[in-house]
CSV table of C-alpha atoms in Angstrom, one decimal:
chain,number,residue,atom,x,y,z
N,28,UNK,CA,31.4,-18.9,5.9
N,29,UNK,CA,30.1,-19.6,9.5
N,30,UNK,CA,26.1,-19.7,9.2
N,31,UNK,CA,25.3,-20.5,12.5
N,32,UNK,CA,24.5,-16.8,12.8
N,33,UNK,CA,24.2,-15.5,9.7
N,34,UNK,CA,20.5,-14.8,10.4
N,35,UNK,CA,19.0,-14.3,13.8
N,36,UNK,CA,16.3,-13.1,15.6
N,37,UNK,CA,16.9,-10.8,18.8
N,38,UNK,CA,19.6,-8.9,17.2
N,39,UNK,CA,18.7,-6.0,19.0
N,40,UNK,CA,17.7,-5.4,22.6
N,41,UNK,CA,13.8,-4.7,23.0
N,42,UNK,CA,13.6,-1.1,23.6
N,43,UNK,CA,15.3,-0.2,20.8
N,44,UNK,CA,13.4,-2.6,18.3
N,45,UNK,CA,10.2,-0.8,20.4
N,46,UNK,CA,11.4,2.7,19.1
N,47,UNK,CA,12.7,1.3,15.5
N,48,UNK,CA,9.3,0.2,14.8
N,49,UNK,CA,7.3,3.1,16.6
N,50,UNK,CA,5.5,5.8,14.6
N,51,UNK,CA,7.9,7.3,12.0
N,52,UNK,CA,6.5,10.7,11.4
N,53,UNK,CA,4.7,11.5,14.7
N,54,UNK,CA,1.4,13.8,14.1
N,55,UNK,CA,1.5,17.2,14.4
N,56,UNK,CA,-0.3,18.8,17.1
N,57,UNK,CA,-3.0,21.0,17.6
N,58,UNK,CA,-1.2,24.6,17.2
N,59,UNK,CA,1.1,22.8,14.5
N,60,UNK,CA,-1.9,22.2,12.8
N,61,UNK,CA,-3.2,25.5,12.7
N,62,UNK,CA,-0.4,27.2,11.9
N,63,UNK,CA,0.4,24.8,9.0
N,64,UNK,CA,-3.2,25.0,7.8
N,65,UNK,CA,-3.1,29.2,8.0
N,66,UNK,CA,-0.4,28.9,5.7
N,67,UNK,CA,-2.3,27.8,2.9
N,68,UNK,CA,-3.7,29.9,0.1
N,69,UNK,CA,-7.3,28.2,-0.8
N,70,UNK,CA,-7.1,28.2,-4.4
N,71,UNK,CA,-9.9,27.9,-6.5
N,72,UNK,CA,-9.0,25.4,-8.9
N,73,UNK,CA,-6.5,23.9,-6.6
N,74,UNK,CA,-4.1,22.0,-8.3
N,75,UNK,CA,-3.9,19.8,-5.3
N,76,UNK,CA,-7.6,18.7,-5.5
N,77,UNK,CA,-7.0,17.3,-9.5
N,78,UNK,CA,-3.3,15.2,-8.2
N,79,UNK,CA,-5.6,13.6,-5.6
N,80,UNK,CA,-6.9,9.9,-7.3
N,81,UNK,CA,-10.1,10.4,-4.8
N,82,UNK,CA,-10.2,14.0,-5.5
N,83,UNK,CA,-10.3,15.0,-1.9
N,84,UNK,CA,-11.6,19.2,-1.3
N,85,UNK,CA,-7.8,19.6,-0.3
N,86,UNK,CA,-8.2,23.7,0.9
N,87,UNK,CA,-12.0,23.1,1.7
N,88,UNK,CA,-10.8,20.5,4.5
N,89,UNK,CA,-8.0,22.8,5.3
N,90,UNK,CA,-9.4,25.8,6.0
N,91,UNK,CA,-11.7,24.1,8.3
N,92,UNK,CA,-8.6,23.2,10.4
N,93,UNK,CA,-8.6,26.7,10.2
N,94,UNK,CA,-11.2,27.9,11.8
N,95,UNK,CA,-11.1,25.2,14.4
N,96,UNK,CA,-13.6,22.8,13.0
N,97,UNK,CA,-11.8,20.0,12.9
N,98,UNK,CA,-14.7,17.6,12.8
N,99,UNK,CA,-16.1,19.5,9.5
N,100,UNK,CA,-12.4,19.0,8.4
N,101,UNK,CA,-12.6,15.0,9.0
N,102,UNK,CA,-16.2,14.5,7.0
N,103,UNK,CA,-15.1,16.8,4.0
N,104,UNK,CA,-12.4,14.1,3.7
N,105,UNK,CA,-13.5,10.5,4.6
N,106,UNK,CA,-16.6,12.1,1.9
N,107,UNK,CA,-14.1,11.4,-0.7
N,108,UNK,CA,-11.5,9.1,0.7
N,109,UNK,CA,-13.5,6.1,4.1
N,110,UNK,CA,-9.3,5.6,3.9
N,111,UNK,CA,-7.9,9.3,5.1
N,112,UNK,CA,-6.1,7.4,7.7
N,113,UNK,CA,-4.0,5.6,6.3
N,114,UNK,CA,-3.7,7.1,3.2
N,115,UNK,CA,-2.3,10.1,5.2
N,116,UNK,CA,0.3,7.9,6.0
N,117,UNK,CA,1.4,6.2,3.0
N,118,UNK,CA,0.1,8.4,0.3
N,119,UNK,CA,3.4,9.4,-1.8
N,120,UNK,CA,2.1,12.4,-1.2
N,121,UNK,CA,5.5,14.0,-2.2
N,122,UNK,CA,4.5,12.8,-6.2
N,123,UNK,CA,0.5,14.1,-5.6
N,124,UNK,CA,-0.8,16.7,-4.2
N,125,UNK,CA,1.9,18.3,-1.8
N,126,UNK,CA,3.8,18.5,-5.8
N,127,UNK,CA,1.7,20.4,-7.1
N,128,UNK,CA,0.9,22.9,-3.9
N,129,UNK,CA,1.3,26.2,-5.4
N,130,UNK,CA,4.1,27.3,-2.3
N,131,UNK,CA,5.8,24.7,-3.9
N,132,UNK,CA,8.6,26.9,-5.5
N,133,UNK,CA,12.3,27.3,-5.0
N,134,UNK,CA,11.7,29.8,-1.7
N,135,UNK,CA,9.2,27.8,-0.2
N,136,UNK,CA,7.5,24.5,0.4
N,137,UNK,CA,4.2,22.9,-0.2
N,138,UNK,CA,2.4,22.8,2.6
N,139,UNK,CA,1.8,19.6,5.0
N,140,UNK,CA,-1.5,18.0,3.3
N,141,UNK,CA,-0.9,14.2,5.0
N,142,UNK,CA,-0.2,15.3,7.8
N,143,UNK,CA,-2.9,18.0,7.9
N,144,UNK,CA,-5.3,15.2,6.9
N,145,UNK,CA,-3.6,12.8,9.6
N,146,UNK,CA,-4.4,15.3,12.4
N,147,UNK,CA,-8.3,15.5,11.1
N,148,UNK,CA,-8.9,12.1,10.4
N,149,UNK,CA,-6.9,10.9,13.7
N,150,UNK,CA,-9.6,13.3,15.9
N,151,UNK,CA,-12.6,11.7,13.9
N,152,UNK,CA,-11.3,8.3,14.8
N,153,UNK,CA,-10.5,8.6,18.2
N,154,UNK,CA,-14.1,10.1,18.6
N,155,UNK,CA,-14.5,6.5,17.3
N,156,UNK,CA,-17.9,7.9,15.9
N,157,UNK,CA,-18.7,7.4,12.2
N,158,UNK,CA,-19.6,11.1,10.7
N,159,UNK,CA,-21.9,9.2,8.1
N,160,UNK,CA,-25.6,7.3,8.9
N,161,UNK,CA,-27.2,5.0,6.2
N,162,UNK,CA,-29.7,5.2,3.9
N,163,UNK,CA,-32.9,3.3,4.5
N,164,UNK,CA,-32.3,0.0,3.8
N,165,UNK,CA,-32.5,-1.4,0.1
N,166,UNK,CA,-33.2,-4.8,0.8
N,167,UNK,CA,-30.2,-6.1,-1.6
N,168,UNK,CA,-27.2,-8.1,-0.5
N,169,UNK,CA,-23.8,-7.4,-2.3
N,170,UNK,CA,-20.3,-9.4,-2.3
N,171,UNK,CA,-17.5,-8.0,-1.5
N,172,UNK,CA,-14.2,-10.3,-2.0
N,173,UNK,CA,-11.1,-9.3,-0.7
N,174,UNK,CA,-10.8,-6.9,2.4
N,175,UNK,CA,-8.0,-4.7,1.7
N,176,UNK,CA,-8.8,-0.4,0.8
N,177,UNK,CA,-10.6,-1.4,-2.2
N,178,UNK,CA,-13.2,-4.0,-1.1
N,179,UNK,CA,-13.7,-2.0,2.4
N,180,UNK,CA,-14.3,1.0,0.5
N,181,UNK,CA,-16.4,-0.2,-1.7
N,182,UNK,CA,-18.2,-1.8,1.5
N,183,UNK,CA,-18.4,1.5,3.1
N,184,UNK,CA,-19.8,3.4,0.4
N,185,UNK,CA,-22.7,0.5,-0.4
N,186,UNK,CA,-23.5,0.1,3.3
N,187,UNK,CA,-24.1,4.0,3.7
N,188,UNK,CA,-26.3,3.2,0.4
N,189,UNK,CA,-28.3,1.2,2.5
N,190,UNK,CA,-27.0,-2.2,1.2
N,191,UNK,CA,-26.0,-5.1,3.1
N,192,UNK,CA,-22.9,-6.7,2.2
N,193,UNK,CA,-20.7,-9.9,3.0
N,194,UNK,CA,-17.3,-9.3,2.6
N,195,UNK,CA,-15.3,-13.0,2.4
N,196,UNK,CA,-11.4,-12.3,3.0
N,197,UNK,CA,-8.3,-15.6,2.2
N,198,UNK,CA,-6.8,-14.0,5.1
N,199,UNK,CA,-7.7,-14.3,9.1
N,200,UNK,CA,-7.7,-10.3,9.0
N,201,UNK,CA,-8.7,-7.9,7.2
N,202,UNK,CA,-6.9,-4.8,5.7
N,203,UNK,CA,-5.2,-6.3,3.4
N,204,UNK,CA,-1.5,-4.6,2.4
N,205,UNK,CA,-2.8,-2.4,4.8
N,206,UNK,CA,-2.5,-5.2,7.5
N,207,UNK,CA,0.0,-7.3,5.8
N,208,UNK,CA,1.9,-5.2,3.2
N,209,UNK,CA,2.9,-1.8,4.7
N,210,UNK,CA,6.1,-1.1,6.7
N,211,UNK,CA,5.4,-1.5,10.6
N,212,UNK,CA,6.7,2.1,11.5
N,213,UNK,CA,4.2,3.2,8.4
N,214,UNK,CA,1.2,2.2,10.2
N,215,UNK,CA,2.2,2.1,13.5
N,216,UNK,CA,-0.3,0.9,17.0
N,217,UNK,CA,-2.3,-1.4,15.1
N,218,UNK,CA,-3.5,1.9,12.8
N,219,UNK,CA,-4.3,-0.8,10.1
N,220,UNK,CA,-7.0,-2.5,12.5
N,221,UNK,CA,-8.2,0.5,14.0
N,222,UNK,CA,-8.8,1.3,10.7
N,223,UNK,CA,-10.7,-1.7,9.7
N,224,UNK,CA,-12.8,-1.0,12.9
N,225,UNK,CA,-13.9,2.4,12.1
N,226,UNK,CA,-15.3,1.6,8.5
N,227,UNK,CA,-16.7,-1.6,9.7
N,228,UNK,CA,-18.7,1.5,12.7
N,229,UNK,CA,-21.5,2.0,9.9
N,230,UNK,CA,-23.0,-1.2,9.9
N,231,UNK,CA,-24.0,-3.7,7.4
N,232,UNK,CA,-21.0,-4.9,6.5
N,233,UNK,CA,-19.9,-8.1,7.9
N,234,UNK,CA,-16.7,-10.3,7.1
N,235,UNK,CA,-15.8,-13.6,6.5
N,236,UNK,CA,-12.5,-14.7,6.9
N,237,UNK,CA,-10.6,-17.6,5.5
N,238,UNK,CA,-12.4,-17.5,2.5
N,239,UNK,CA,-10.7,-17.9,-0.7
N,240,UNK,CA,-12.3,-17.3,-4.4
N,241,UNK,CA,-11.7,-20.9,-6.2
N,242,UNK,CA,-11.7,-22.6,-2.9
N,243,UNK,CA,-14.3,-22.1,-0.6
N,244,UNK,CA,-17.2,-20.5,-3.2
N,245,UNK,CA,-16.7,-19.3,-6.8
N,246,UNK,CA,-17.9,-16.5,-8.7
N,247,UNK,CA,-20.8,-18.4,-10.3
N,248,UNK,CA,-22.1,-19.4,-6.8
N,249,UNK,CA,-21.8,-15.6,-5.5
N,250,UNK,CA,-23.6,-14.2,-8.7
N,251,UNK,CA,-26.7,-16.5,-7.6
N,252,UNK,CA,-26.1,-15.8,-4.3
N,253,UNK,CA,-25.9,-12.0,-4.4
N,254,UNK,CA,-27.3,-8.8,-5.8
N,255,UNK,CA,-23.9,-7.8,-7.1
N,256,UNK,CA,-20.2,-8.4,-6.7
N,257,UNK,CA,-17.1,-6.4,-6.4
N,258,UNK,CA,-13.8,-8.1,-7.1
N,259,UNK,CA,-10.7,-6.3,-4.8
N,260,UNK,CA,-8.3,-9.4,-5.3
N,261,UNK,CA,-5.3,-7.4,-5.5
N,262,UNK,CA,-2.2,-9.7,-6.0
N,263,UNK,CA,-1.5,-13.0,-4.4
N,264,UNK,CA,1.2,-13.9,-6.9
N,265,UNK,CA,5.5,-12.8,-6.8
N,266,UNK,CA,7.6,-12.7,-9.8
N,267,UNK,CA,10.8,-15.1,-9.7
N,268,UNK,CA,13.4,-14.0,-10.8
N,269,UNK,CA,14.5,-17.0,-12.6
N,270,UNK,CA,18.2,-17.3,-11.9
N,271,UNK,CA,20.1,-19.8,-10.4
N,272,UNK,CA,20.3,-20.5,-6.6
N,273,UNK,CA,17.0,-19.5,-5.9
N,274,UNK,CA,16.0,-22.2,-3.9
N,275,UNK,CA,19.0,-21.6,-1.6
N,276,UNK,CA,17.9,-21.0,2.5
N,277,UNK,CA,18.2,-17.0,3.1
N,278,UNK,CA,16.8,-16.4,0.1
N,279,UNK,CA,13.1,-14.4,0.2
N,280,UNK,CA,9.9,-12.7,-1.0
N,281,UNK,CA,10.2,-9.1,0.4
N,282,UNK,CA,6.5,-9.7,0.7
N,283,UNK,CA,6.5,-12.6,3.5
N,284,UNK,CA,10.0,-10.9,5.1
N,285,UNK,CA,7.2,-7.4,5.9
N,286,UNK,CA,4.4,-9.7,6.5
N,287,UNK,CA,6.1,-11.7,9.3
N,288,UNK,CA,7.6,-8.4,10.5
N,289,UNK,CA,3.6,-6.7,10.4
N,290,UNK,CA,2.4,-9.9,12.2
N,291,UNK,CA,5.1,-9.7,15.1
N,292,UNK,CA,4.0,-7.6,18.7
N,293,UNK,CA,7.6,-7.2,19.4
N,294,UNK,CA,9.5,-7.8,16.4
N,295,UNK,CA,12.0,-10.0,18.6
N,296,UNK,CA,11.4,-13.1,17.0
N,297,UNK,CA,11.9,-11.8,13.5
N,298,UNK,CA,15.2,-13.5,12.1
N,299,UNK,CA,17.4,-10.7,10.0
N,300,UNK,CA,20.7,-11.6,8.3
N,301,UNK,CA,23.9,-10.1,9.2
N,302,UNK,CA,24.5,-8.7,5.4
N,303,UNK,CA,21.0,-8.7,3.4
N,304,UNK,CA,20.6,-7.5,0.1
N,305,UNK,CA,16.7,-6.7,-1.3
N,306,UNK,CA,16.5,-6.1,-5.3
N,307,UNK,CA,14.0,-4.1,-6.4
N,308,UNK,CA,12.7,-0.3,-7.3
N,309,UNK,CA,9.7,0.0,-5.2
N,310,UNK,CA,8.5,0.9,-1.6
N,311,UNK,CA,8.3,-3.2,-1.3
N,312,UNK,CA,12.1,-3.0,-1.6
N,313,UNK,CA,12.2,0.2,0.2
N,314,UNK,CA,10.0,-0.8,3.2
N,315,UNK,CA,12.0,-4.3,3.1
N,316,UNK,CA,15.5,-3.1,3.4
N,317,UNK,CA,14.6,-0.3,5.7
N,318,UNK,CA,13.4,-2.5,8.3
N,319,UNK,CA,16.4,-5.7,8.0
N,320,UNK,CA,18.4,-2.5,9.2
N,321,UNK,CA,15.8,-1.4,12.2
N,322,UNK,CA,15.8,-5.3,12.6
N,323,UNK,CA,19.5,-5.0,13.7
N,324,UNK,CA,21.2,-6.1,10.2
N,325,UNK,CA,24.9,-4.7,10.3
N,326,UNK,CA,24.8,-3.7,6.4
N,327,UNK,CA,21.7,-3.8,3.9
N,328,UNK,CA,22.3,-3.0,0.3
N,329,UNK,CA,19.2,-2.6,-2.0
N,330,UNK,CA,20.4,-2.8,-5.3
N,331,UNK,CA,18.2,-2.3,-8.3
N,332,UNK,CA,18.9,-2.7,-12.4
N,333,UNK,CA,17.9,0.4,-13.6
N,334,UNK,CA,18.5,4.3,-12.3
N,335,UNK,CA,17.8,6.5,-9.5
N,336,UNK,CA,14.9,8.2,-12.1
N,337,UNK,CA,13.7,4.3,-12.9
N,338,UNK,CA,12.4,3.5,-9.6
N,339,UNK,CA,8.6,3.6,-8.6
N,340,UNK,CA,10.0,4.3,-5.1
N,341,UNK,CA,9.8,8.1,-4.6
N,342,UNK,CA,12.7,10.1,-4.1
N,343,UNK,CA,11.6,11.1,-0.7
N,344,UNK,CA,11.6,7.1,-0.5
N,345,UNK,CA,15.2,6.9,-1.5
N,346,UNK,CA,16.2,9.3,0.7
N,347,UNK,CA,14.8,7.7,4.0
N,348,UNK,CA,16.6,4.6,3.0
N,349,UNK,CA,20.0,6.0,2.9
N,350,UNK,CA,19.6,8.4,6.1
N,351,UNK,CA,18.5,4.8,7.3
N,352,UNK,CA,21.9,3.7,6.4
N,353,UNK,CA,20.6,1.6,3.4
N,354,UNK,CA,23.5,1.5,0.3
N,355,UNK,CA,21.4,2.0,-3.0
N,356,UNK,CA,23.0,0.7,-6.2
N,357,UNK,CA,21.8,1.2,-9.6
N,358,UNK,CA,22.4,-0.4,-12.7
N,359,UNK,CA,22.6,-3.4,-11.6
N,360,UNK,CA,21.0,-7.0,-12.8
N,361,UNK,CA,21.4,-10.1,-10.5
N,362,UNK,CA,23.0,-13.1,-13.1
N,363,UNK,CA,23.2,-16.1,-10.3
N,364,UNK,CA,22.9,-16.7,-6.2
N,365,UNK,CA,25.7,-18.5,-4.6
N,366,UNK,CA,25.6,-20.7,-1.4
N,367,UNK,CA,27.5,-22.9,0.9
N,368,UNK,CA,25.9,-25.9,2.4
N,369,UNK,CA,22.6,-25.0,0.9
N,370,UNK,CA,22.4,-21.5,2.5
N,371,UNK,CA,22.9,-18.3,0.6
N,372,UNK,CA,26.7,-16.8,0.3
N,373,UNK,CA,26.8,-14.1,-2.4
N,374,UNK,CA,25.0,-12.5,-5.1
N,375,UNK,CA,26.7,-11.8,-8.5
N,376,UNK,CA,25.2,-8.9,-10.4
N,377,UNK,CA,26.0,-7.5,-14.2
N,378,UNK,CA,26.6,-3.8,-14.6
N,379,UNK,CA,24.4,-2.4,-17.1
N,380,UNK,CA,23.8,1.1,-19.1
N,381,UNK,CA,21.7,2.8,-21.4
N,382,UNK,CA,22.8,1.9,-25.0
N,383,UNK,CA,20.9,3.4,-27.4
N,384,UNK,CA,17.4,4.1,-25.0
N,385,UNK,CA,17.8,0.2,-23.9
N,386,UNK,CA,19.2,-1.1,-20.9
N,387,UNK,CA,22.5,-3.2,-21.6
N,388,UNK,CA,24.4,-5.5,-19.1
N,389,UNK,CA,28.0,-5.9,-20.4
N,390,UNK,CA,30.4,-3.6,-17.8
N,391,UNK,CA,31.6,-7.1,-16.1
N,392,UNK,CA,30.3,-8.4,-12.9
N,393,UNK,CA,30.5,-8.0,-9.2
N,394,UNK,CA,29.7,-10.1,-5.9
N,395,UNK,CA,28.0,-8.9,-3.1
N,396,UNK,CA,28.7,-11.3,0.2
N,397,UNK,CA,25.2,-12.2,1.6
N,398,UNK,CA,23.7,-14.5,4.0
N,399,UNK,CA,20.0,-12.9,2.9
N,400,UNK,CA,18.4,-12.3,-0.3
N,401,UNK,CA,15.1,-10.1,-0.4
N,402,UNK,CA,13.0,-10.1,-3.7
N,403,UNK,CA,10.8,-7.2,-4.3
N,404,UNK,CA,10.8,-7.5,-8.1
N,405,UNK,CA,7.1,-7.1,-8.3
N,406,UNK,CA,3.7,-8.9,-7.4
N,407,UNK,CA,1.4,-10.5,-10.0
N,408,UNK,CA,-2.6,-10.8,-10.3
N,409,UNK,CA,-3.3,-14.5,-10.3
N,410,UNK,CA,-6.5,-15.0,-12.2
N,411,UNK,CA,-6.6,-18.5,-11.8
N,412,UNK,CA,-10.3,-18.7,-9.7
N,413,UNK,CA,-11.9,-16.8,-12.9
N,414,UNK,CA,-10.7,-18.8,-15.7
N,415,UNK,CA,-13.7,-20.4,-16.2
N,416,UNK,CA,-15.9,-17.0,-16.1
N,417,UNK,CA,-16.8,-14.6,-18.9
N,418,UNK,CA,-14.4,-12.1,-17.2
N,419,UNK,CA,-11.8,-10.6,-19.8
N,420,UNK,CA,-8.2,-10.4,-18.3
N,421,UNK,CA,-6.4,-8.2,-20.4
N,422,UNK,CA,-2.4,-7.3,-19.8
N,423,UNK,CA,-2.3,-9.6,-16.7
N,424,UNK,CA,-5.5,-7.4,-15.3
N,425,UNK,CA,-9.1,-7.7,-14.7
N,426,UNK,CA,-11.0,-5.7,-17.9
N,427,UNK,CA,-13.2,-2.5,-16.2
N,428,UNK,CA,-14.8,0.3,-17.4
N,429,UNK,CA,-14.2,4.2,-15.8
N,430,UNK,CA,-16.6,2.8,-13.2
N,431,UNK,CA,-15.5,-0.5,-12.4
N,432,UNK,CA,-18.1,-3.0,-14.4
N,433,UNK,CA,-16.0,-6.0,-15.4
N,434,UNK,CA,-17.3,-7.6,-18.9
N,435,UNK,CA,-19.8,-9.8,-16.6
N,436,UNK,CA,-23.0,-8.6,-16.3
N,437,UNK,CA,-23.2,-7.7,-12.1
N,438,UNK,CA,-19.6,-8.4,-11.6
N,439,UNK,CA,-17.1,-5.2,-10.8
N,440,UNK,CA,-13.4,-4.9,-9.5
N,441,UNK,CA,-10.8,-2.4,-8.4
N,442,UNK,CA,-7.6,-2.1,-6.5
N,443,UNK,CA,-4.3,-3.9,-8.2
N,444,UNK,CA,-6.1,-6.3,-9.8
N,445,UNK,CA,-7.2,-3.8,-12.1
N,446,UNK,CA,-4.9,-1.6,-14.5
N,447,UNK,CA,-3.8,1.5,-13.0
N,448,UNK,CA,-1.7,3.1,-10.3
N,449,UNK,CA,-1.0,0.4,-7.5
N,450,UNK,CA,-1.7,2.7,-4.9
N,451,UNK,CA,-4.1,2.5,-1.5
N,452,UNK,CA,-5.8,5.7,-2.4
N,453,UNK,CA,-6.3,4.9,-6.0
N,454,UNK,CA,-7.4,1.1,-4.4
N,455,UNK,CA,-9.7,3.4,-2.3
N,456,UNK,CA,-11.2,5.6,-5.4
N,457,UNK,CA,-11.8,2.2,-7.3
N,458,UNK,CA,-13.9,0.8,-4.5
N,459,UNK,CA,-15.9,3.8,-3.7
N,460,UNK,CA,-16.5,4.2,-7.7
N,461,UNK,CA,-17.6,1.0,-7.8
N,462,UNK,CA,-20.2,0.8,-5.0
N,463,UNK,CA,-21.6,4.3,-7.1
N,464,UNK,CA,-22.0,2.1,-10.4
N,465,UNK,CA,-23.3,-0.8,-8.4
N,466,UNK,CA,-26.0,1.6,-6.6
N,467,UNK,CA,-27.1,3.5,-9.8
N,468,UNK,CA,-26.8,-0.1,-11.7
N,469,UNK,CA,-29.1,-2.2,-9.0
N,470,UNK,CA,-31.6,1.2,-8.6
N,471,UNK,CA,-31.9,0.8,-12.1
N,472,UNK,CA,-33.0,-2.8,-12.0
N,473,UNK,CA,-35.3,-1.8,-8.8
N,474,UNK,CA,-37.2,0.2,-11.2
């Protein structure tokens, strides 16, 4: 096999890697707006509101679009949700509250809640004015560790509590998946910073990057440094998959392949393989395969070991991949990596079935020619900098309560280090809960 271009960057000319990675869902405009917004039937009781995980007032912001108060609209939702941005965006709003829209029936369809909350949240941040002032000042300092939708939502919510808080981040920018983690065309026009900027607007919040728990301070030294501290660690670890040729050049996290792409103006001097294959079952190895093929790959296969029903990956997810001309195949587990001359040649996968409700691999084997190899087999929390602490890590997880408290006195976390739906707006609700416990915990204290 000839490697010296089996993976390249440039593949494609600029303009069309420019249009690739632009906006994927453009907003809707004003009239759009209106019209989609009229359509909706303001339940009491709205299903919609209880599918939200931060319980957004889904026809209260609505009808506000309604009437043409846009700016109402924007507040009733960045109330619940600082993230409504973003979330508008990547929320698989398909599997929340768009499912359970009561026009959702066999004549008609749910109506447009992201994008109704992108066109209300878009106005409030191009205003570039924060709809929320803070409380008189407390006096009390909190720790915020990690920058992604959990710790900055939890930062929001304290600072409008009228607490200061530090906010120390590994990474030189903050957003975390937001920034680093999230398919380009997802969060297009540097959303993810503008983001960052318009929570950071209320003040009292202030960053410090390059800072990593277990190497540049420790938990101890924040507890007797600050009031209070919130853990959003999320997960800085990547499952192997423990078969052979792993090692081989070509062979990937899905993780670093989006992160280079997110950190790349241009996207030009991203190398892509001619044939790639991602494993995996969620929007990782969605968001991964999609973009080798906007990269300029001539065929990407994402291959995954259970079924269609198995994946985390939505079926609206699915769906973009293959109208992206993606192959998806099921039932599939990878059994060894080949190479030539220490690069990657082919992938040799098991066929599997269900046998008696568990998942067998004995229909023979295939080979897939490759000169990439994406893994998007999951991410781990790596509680390495509390192991010495009083925190309880159970199932892999940091230990909370419903609002947050970890089993050290002062200490809270949220976000995917924490059990629970690894989702921004669920990151977003765990944050903002947080900063509520923290607030009623430190009044408490105050008094």
């Amino acid at each position: 096999m000839d490697h010296s271009q089996s993976i390249a960057a440039n593949r494609l000319p600029p303009d069309v890697l420019a249009r690739n990675f632009s906006d994927a869902h453009p907003p809707l405009t004003a009239a759009q707006a209106v019209i989609e917004a009229d359509r909706c039937y303001f339940c009491y009781d709205a299903p919609c509101i209880e599918a939200c995980p931060t319980g957004i007032n889904i026809p209260g912001f609505i009808k506000k679009i309604s009437s043409g108060n846009v700016s109402g609209s924007a507040r009733t939702i960045l109330e619940s949700n600082i993230f409504g941005g973003s979330c508008a965006r990547v929320c698989p709003t398909e599997i929340l509250c768009e499912d359970k829209c009561v026009r959702n029936t066999q004549e008609d369809r749910p109506l447009q809640i992201g994008a109704l909350q992108r066109h209300a949240t878009d106005w409030q941040m191009q205003k570039m004015e924060q709809p929320f002032v803070r409380a008189p000042l407390t006096g009390k300092h909190v720790a915020v560790v990690g920058a992604g939708p959990a710790g900055l939502s939890c930062a929001h919510r304290l600072a409008v509590h009228g607490y200061d808080v530090t906010v120390f981040d590994a990474r030189a920018k903050a957003g975390g998946l937001n920034e680093y983690g999230v398919a380009a065309y997802k969060l297009a026009d540097e959303f993810a910073q503008k983001e960052v900027d318009f929570v950071m607007s209320i003040g009292g919040i202030t960053i410090e990057a390059d800072m990593k728990l277990g190497r540049d301070m420790t938990l101890a030294s924040l507890k007797a440094e600050f009031d209070a501290v919130f853990l959003g660690i999320g997960h800085a670890g990547v499952r192997a998959l423990g078969i052979t040729g792993e090692h081989l050049n070509g062979v990937r996290n899905a993780v670093d392949f989006i992160e280079e792409l997110r950190s790349s103006p241009t996207k030009s001097d991203v190398a892509v393989g001619r044939r790639v294959v991602v494993i995996g079952g969620g929007n990782t190895a969605i968001d991964a395969a999609v973009q080798a093929k906007r990269l300029g790959a001539e065929e990407v296969t994402l291959v995954y070991r259970r079924a269609a029903d198995n994946m985390s990956a939505t079926t609206v997810e699915q769906e973009w991949a293959q109208t992206n001309n993606v192959t998806l195949r099921y039932w599939s587990a990878p059994v060894r990596i080949d190479g030539d001359g220490g690069k990657i040649s082919s992938i040799t996968f098991a066929r599997g079935l269900l046998k008696d409700g568990r998942p067998v691999y004995e229909l023979g084997e295939y080979t897939l020619a490759a000169d990439m190899f994406l893994k998007a087999v999951g991410q781990l929390f790596l509680p390495d900098p509390l192991v010495d602490d009083e925190i309880l890590i159970e199932d892999g997880r940091i230990k909370v309560d419903a609002e947050g408290r970890t089993t050290m006195r002062g200490v809270y976390a949220g976000g995917d280090c924490t059990a629970g739906e690894d989702l921004t707006v669920a990151a977003v609700r765990d944050g903002r809960n947080a900063a509520e416990a923290i607030n009623a915990d430190l009044m408490m204290v105050g008094n």
